[in-house]
């Protein structure tokens, strides 16, 4: 498995990763075009892509909110690579790369409920409902990880 930073030649892979989010986040393509791509150009966002045998497995996008805060904007594993441990490997990469800062993310309530224990393995704590609703599934839940917690 290889996790590599986004480069322009990987645009189609990154856009494919974002497109799989569309049923959960209607209009995510607009977010990608208006926020992610400009953020990658001005270095306020970073994207990482994960490959196995030259096939896209998944990846993530982060936003630098301040010198001490990082928002995990999305983390995805694409079919048929789900439930094979790649999500854990990608989250471990997030923690290794950005874990010295305050990390946070939001998740739709059904996903938050289903993955709460998995998020906790990485030190993320359920922090309550987020201020904005951005999903087709209703409320978003905020998870925060203040410091590195050994597992």
Coordinates of N, CA and C in Angstrom, one line a residue:
X1 N 0.8 -1.2 0.0 CA 0.0 0.0 0.0 C 0.9 1.2 0.0
X2 N 0.5 2.2 -0.8 CA 1.3 3.5 -0.9 C 0.3 4.6 -0.6
X3 N 0.6 5.5 0.3 CA -0.1 6.8 0.5 C 0.7 7.9 0.0
X4 N 0.2 8.7 -0.9 CA 1.0 9.7 -1.6 C 0.3 11.0 -1.5
X5 N 1.0 12.2 -1.4 CA 0.3 13.5 -1.5 C -0.2 13.7 -2.9
X6 N -1.3 14.5 -2.9 CA -2.0 14.8 -4.2 C -1.0 15.6 -5.0
X7 N -1.0 15.3 -6.3 CA -0.3 16.0 -7.3 C -1.3 16.2 -8.5
X8 N -1.1 17.2 -9.3 CA -2.1 17.5 -10.3 C -2.4 16.4 -11.2
X9 N -1.4 15.5 -11.5 CA -1.6 14.4 -12.4 C -2.5 13.3 -11.8
X10 N -2.8 13.5 -10.5 CA -3.7 12.5 -9.8 C -5.1 13.1 -9.7
X11 N -5.4 14.2 -10.4 CA -6.7 14.8 -10.3 C -7.9 13.9 -10.5
X12 N -7.9 13.0 -11.5 CA -9.0 12.1 -11.7 C -9.2 11.2 -10.5
X13 N -8.1 10.7 -9.9 CA -8.3 9.9 -8.7 C -8.9 10.6 -7.6
X14 N -8.5 11.8 -7.3 CA -9.1 12.6 -6.3 C -10.5 12.9 -6.5
X15 N -10.9 13.3 -7.7 CA -12.3 13.6 -8.0 C -13.1 12.3 -7.9
X16 N -12.6 11.2 -8.3 CA -13.3 9.9 -8.1 C -13.6 9.7 -6.6
X17 N -12.6 9.9 -5.8 CA -12.8 9.7 -4.4 C -13.9 10.6 -3.8
X18 N -13.9 11.8 -4.3 CA -15.0 12.8 -3.8 C -16.3 12.4 -4.3
X19 N -16.4 11.9 -5.6 CA -17.7 11.6 -6.2 C -18.4 10.5 -5.4
X20 N -17.7 9.6 -4.7 CA -18.4 8.5 -4.0 C -19.1 9.0 -2.8
X21 N -18.9 10.3 -2.4 CA -19.6 10.9 -1.3 C -20.9 11.5 -1.7
X22 N -21.2 11.6 -3.0 CA -22.4 12.3 -3.4 C -23.7 11.9 -2.8
X23 N -24.0 10.6 -2.6 CA -25.3 10.3 -2.0 C -25.4 10.8 -0.5
X24 N -24.3 10.9 0.2 CA -24.4 11.4 1.5 C -24.4 13.0 1.5
X25 N -23.6 13.6 0.7 CA -23.4 15.0 0.6 C -23.8 15.5 -0.8
X26 N -25.1 15.8 -1.0 CA -25.6 16.3 -2.3 C -24.8 17.6 -2.6
X27 N -24.4 17.7 -3.8 CA -23.6 18.9 -4.2 C -22.2 19.0 -3.8
X28 N -21.6 17.8 -3.4 CA -20.2 17.8 -3.0 C -19.3 18.2 -4.1
X29 N -19.7 18.0 -5.4 CA -18.9 18.4 -6.5 C -18.7 19.9 -6.5
X30 N -19.7 20.7 -6.1 CA -19.5 22.1 -6.0 C -18.5 22.5 -4.9
X31 N -18.6 21.8 -3.7 CA -17.6 22.0 -2.7 C -16.2 21.7 -3.2
X32 N -16.1 20.6 -3.9 CA -14.8 20.2 -4.4 C -14.2 21.3 -5.4
X33 N -15.1 21.8 -6.3 CA -14.6 22.8 -7.2 C -14.3 24.1 -6.6
X34 N -15.2 24.5 -5.6 CA -15.1 25.9 -5.1 C -14.2 26.0 -3.8
X35 N -14.0 24.9 -3.1 CA -13.2 24.9 -1.9 C -11.9 24.1 -2.0
X36 N -12.1 22.8 -2.3 CA -10.9 21.9 -2.3 C -9.9 22.3 -3.3
X37 N -10.2 22.4 -4.6 CA -9.2 22.7 -5.6 C -8.5 24.0 -5.3
X38 N -9.2 25.1 -5.0 CA -8.5 26.3 -4.7 C -7.6 26.2 -3.5
X39 N -8.1 25.4 -2.5 CA -7.3 25.2 -1.3 C -6.1 24.4 -1.5
X40 N -6.1 23.4 -2.4 CA -4.9 22.7 -2.8 C -3.9 23.6 -3.5
X41 N -4.4 24.5 -4.3 CA -3.6 25.5 -5.0 C -2.9 26.5 -4.1
X42 N -3.6 26.9 -3.0 CA -3.0 27.9 -2.1 C -2.5 27.3 -0.8
X43 N -2.4 26.0 -0.8 CA -1.8 25.2 0.3 C -2.6 25.3 1.6
X44 N -3.9 25.8 1.6 CA -4.7 25.8 2.8 C -5.3 24.4 3.0
X45 N -5.2 23.5 2.0 CA -5.7 22.1 2.1 C -4.6 21.2 1.5
X46 N -4.7 20.0 2.0 CA -3.8 18.9 1.5 C -4.6 17.7 1.3
X47 N -4.3 17.0 0.2 CA -5.0 15.7 -0.1 C -4.0 14.6 -0.1
X48 N -4.3 13.4 0.3 CA -3.5 12.2 0.3 C -4.3 11.1 -0.4
X49 N -3.7 10.4 -1.3 CA -4.4 9.3 -1.9 C -3.7 8.0 -1.6
X50 N -4.4 6.9 -1.5 CA -3.9 5.6 -1.1 C -4.1 4.6 -2.3
X51 N -3.1 3.9 -2.7 CA -3.1 3.0 -3.8 C -2.6 1.6 -3.3
X52 N -3.2 0.6 -3.9 CA -2.7 -0.8 -3.8 C -2.6 -1.3 -5.2
X53 N -1.5 -1.8 -5.5 CA -1.3 -2.4 -6.9 C -1.7 -1.4 -8.0
X54 N -1.4 -0.1 -7.8 CA -1.8 0.9 -8.8 C -3.3 1.2 -8.8
X55 N -4.1 0.6 -7.9 CA -5.5 0.9 -7.9 C -5.8 1.9 -6.8
X56 N -6.7 2.8 -7.0 CA -7.1 3.7 -6.0 C -7.9 3.0 -4.9
X57 N -7.4 3.1 -3.6 CA -8.1 2.4 -2.5 C -8.9 3.5 -1.7
X58 N -8.4 4.7 -1.6 CA -9.1 5.7 -0.8 C -8.2 6.9 -0.6
X59 N -8.5 7.7 0.4 CA -7.7 8.9 0.7 C -8.4 9.8 1.6
X60 N -7.8 11.0 1.8 CA -8.4 12.0 2.6 C -7.9 13.4 2.2
X61 N -8.7 14.4 2.7 CA -8.4 15.8 2.5 C -8.5 16.5 3.9
X62 N -7.5 17.3 4.2 CA -7.5 18.1 5.4 C -7.4 19.6 5.1
X63 N -7.9 20.4 6.0 CA -7.8 21.8 5.9 C -7.1 22.4 7.1
X64 N -6.1 23.2 6.8 CA -5.3 23.9 7.8 C -6.1 25.1 8.3
X65 N -6.8 24.9 9.5 CA -7.6 26.0 10.1 C -6.8 27.0 10.8
X66 N -5.7 26.6 11.4 CA -4.8 27.5 12.1 C -3.5 26.8 12.3
X67 N -2.5 27.4 12.9 CA -1.2 26.7 13.1 C -1.4 25.5 14.0
X68 N -2.4 25.4 14.8 CA -2.6 24.3 15.7 C -3.8 23.5 15.5
X69 N -4.6 23.8 14.5 CA -5.9 23.1 14.2 C -5.9 22.6 12.8
X70 N -6.3 21.3 12.6 CA -6.5 20.7 11.3 C -7.9 20.1 11.3
X71 N -8.6 20.4 10.2 CA -9.9 19.7 10.0 C -9.8 18.6 9.0
X72 N -10.2 17.4 9.4 CA -10.3 16.3 8.4 C -11.6 16.5 7.6
X73 N -11.5 16.9 6.4 CA -12.6 17.2 5.6 C -13.3 16.0 5.0
X74 N -12.6 15.0 4.6 CA -13.1 13.7 4.2 C -12.1 12.6 4.3
X75 N -12.5 11.5 4.5 CA -11.7 10.3 4.5 C -12.6 9.2 3.9
X76 N -12.1 8.6 2.8 CA -13.0 7.6 2.1 C -12.1 6.4 1.7
X77 N -12.8 5.3 1.7 CA -12.3 4.0 1.1 C -13.3 3.6 0.0
X78 N -12.8 3.4 -1.2 CA -13.8 3.0 -2.3 C -14.0 1.5 -2.4
X79 N -15.1 1.2 -2.9 CA -15.4 -0.3 -3.2 C -14.4 -0.7 -4.2
X80 N -13.8 -1.9 -4.2 CA -14.1 -3.0 -3.4 C -13.2 -3.1 -2.2
X81 N -12.6 -2.0 -1.8 CA -11.5 -2.1 -0.8 C -12.0 -1.9 0.6
X82 N -13.3 -1.7 0.8 CA -13.8 -1.5 2.2 C -13.8 -2.8 3.0
X83 N -13.7 -2.6 4.3 CA -13.8 -3.7 5.3 C -12.6 -4.6 5.1
X84 N -11.4 -4.1 4.7 CA -10.2 -4.8 4.5 C -9.1 -4.2 5.4
X85 N -9.4 -3.2 6.2 CA -8.4 -2.6 7.0 C -7.8 -1.3 6.4
X86 N -8.1 -0.9 5.2 CA -7.5 0.2 4.6 C -8.0 1.5 5.3
X87 N -9.2 1.6 5.8 CA -9.6 2.8 6.5 C -8.8 3.0 7.8
X88 N -8.4 1.9 8.5 CA -7.6 2.0 9.6 C -6.2 2.5 9.2
X89 N -5.7 2.0 8.2 CA -4.3 2.4 7.7 C -4.3 3.9 7.3
X90 N -5.4 4.3 6.6 CA -5.5 5.7 6.2 C -5.6 6.6 7.4
X91 N -6.5 6.2 8.4 CA -6.6 7.0 9.6 C -5.3 7.1 10.4
X92 N -4.5 6.0 10.4 CA -3.2 6.0 11.1 C -2.3 7.0 10.4
X93 N -2.4 7.1 9.0 CA -1.6 8.0 8.3 C -2.0 9.5 8.7
X94 N -3.3 9.7 8.8 CA -3.8 11.0 9.3 C -3.1 11.4 10.6
X95 N -3.2 10.4 11.6 CA -2.7 10.6 12.9 C -1.2 10.8 12.9
X96 N -0.5 10.0 12.2 CA 1.0 10.1 12.1 C 1.4 11.5 11.5
X97 N 0.7 11.9 10.5 CA 1.0 13.1 9.8 C 0.6 14.4 10.5
X98 N -0.6 14.4 11.1 CA -1.2 15.6 11.7 C -1.5 15.5 13.2
X99 N -1.2 14.4 13.8 CA -1.6 14.1 15.2 C -1.0 15.0 16.2
X100 N 0.0 15.7 15.9 CA 0.6 16.7 16.9 C -0.2 17.9 17.0
X101 N -1.2 18.1 16.1 CA -2.1 19.2 16.2 C -3.5 18.8 16.6
X102 N -4.4 19.8 16.9 CA -5.8 19.4 17.3 C -6.5 19.0 15.9
X103 N -7.0 17.8 15.9 CA -7.7 17.3 14.8 C -9.2 17.3 15.1
X104 N -10.0 17.6 14.1 CA -11.4 17.4 14.2 C -12.1 17.1 12.9
X105 N -13.3 16.6 13.0 CA -14.1 16.3 11.8 C -15.5 16.2 12.2
X106 N -16.4 16.3 11.2 CA -17.8 16.1 11.4 C -18.2 14.8 10.6
X107 N -19.3 14.2 11.1 CA -19.8 13.0 10.4 C -21.3 13.0 10.5
X108 N -22.0 12.5 9.5 CA -23.5 12.4 9.6 C -23.8 11.5 10.8
X109 N -24.9 11.9 11.4 CA -25.3 11.1 12.7 C -25.3 9.6 12.5
X110 N -25.9 9.0 11.4 CA -25.9 7.6 11.3 C -24.5 7.0 11.3
X111 N -23.6 7.7 10.5 CA -22.2 7.2 10.5 C -21.5 7.4 11.8
X112 N -21.8 8.5 12.5 CA -21.2 8.8 13.8 C -21.6 7.7 14.8
X113 N -22.8 7.3 14.8 CA -23.3 6.3 15.7 C -22.6 4.9 15.3
X114 N -22.5 4.6 14.1 CA -22.0 3.3 13.6 C -20.5 3.2 13.8
X115 N -19.8 4.3 13.8 CA -18.3 4.3 13.8 C -17.7 4.9 15.1
X116 N -18.6 5.3 16.0 CA -18.1 6.0 17.3 C -16.9 5.3 17.9
X117 N -17.1 4.0 18.1 CA -16.0 3.2 18.8 C -14.7 3.2 17.9
X118 N -14.9 3.1 16.6 CA -13.7 3.1 15.8 C -13.0 4.4 15.8
X119 N -13.8 5.5 15.8 CA -13.2 6.9 16.0 C -12.4 7.0 17.3
X120 N -13.0 6.4 18.4 CA -12.4 6.5 19.7 C -11.1 5.8 19.8
X121 N -10.9 4.7 19.0 CA -9.6 4.0 18.9 C -8.5 5.0 18.6
X122 N -8.8 6.0 17.8 CA -7.8 7.0 17.4 C -7.8 8.3 18.3
X123 N -8.5 8.2 19.4 CA -8.5 9.4 20.3 C -9.5 10.4 20.0
X124 N -10.5 10.2 19.1 CA -11.5 11.2 18.8 C -12.7 11.0 19.8
X125 N -13.1 12.1 20.3 CA -14.2 12.2 21.3 C -15.4 12.8 20.6
X126 N -16.6 12.2 20.8 CA -17.9 12.8 20.4 C -18.0 14.1 21.1
X127 N -18.2 15.2 20.4 CA -18.2 16.6 21.0 C -19.6 17.2 20.9
X128 N -20.5 16.6 20.3 CA -21.9 17.1 20.1 C -22.2 17.4 18.7
X129 N -23.4 18.0 18.5 CA -23.8 18.4 17.2 C -23.0 19.5 16.6
X130 N -22.7 19.4 15.3 CA -22.0 20.5 14.6 C -23.0 21.6 14.4
X131 N -22.4 22.8 14.1 CA -23.3 24.0 13.9 C -24.0 23.9 12.5
X132 N -23.5 23.3 11.6 CA -24.1 23.3 10.2 C -24.5 21.9 9.9
X133 N -25.6 21.8 9.1 CA -26.1 20.5 8.5 C -25.7 20.5 7.1
X134 N -24.9 19.5 6.7 CA -24.4 19.5 5.3 C -24.7 18.1 4.6
X135 N -25.5 17.3 5.2 CA -25.7 16.0 4.7 C -27.2 15.7 4.4
X136 N -27.4 14.7 3.6 CA -28.8 14.2 3.3 C -29.3 13.4 4.4
X137 N -28.5 13.1 5.4 CA -29.0 12.3 6.6 C -29.2 13.1 7.8
X138 N -29.3 14.4 7.7 CA -29.6 15.3 8.9 C -28.4 15.8 9.6
X139 N -28.4 15.7 10.9 CA -27.4 16.4 11.7 C -26.0 15.8 11.5
X140 N -25.0 16.7 11.7 CA -23.6 16.2 11.7 C -23.1 16.3 13.1
X141 N -22.3 15.3 13.4 CA -21.7 15.2 14.8 C -20.2 15.6 14.7
X142 N -19.8 16.4 15.7 CA -18.4 16.9 15.7 C -17.6 15.9 16.6
X143 N -16.5 15.5 16.1 CA -15.5 14.7 16.8 C -14.2 15.5 16.9
X144 N -13.6 15.5 18.1 CA -12.4 16.2 18.3 C -11.3 15.3 18.9
X145 N -10.1 15.5 18.5 CA -8.9 14.8 19.1 C -7.9 15.8 19.5
X146 N -7.8 16.1 20.8 CA -6.9 17.2 21.3 C -5.5 16.8 21.3
X147 N -5.1 15.6 21.7 CA -3.7 15.2 21.9 C -3.5 13.8 21.4
X148 N -2.3 13.5 21.2 CA -2.0 12.1 20.8 C -2.3 11.2 21.9
X149 N -3.0 10.1 21.6 CA -3.2 9.1 22.6 C -2.7 7.8 22.1
X150 N -1.7 7.2 22.8 CA -1.2 5.9 22.3 C -2.3 4.8 22.4
X151 N -2.2 3.9 21.4 CA -3.2 2.8 21.4 C -2.6 1.5 21.9

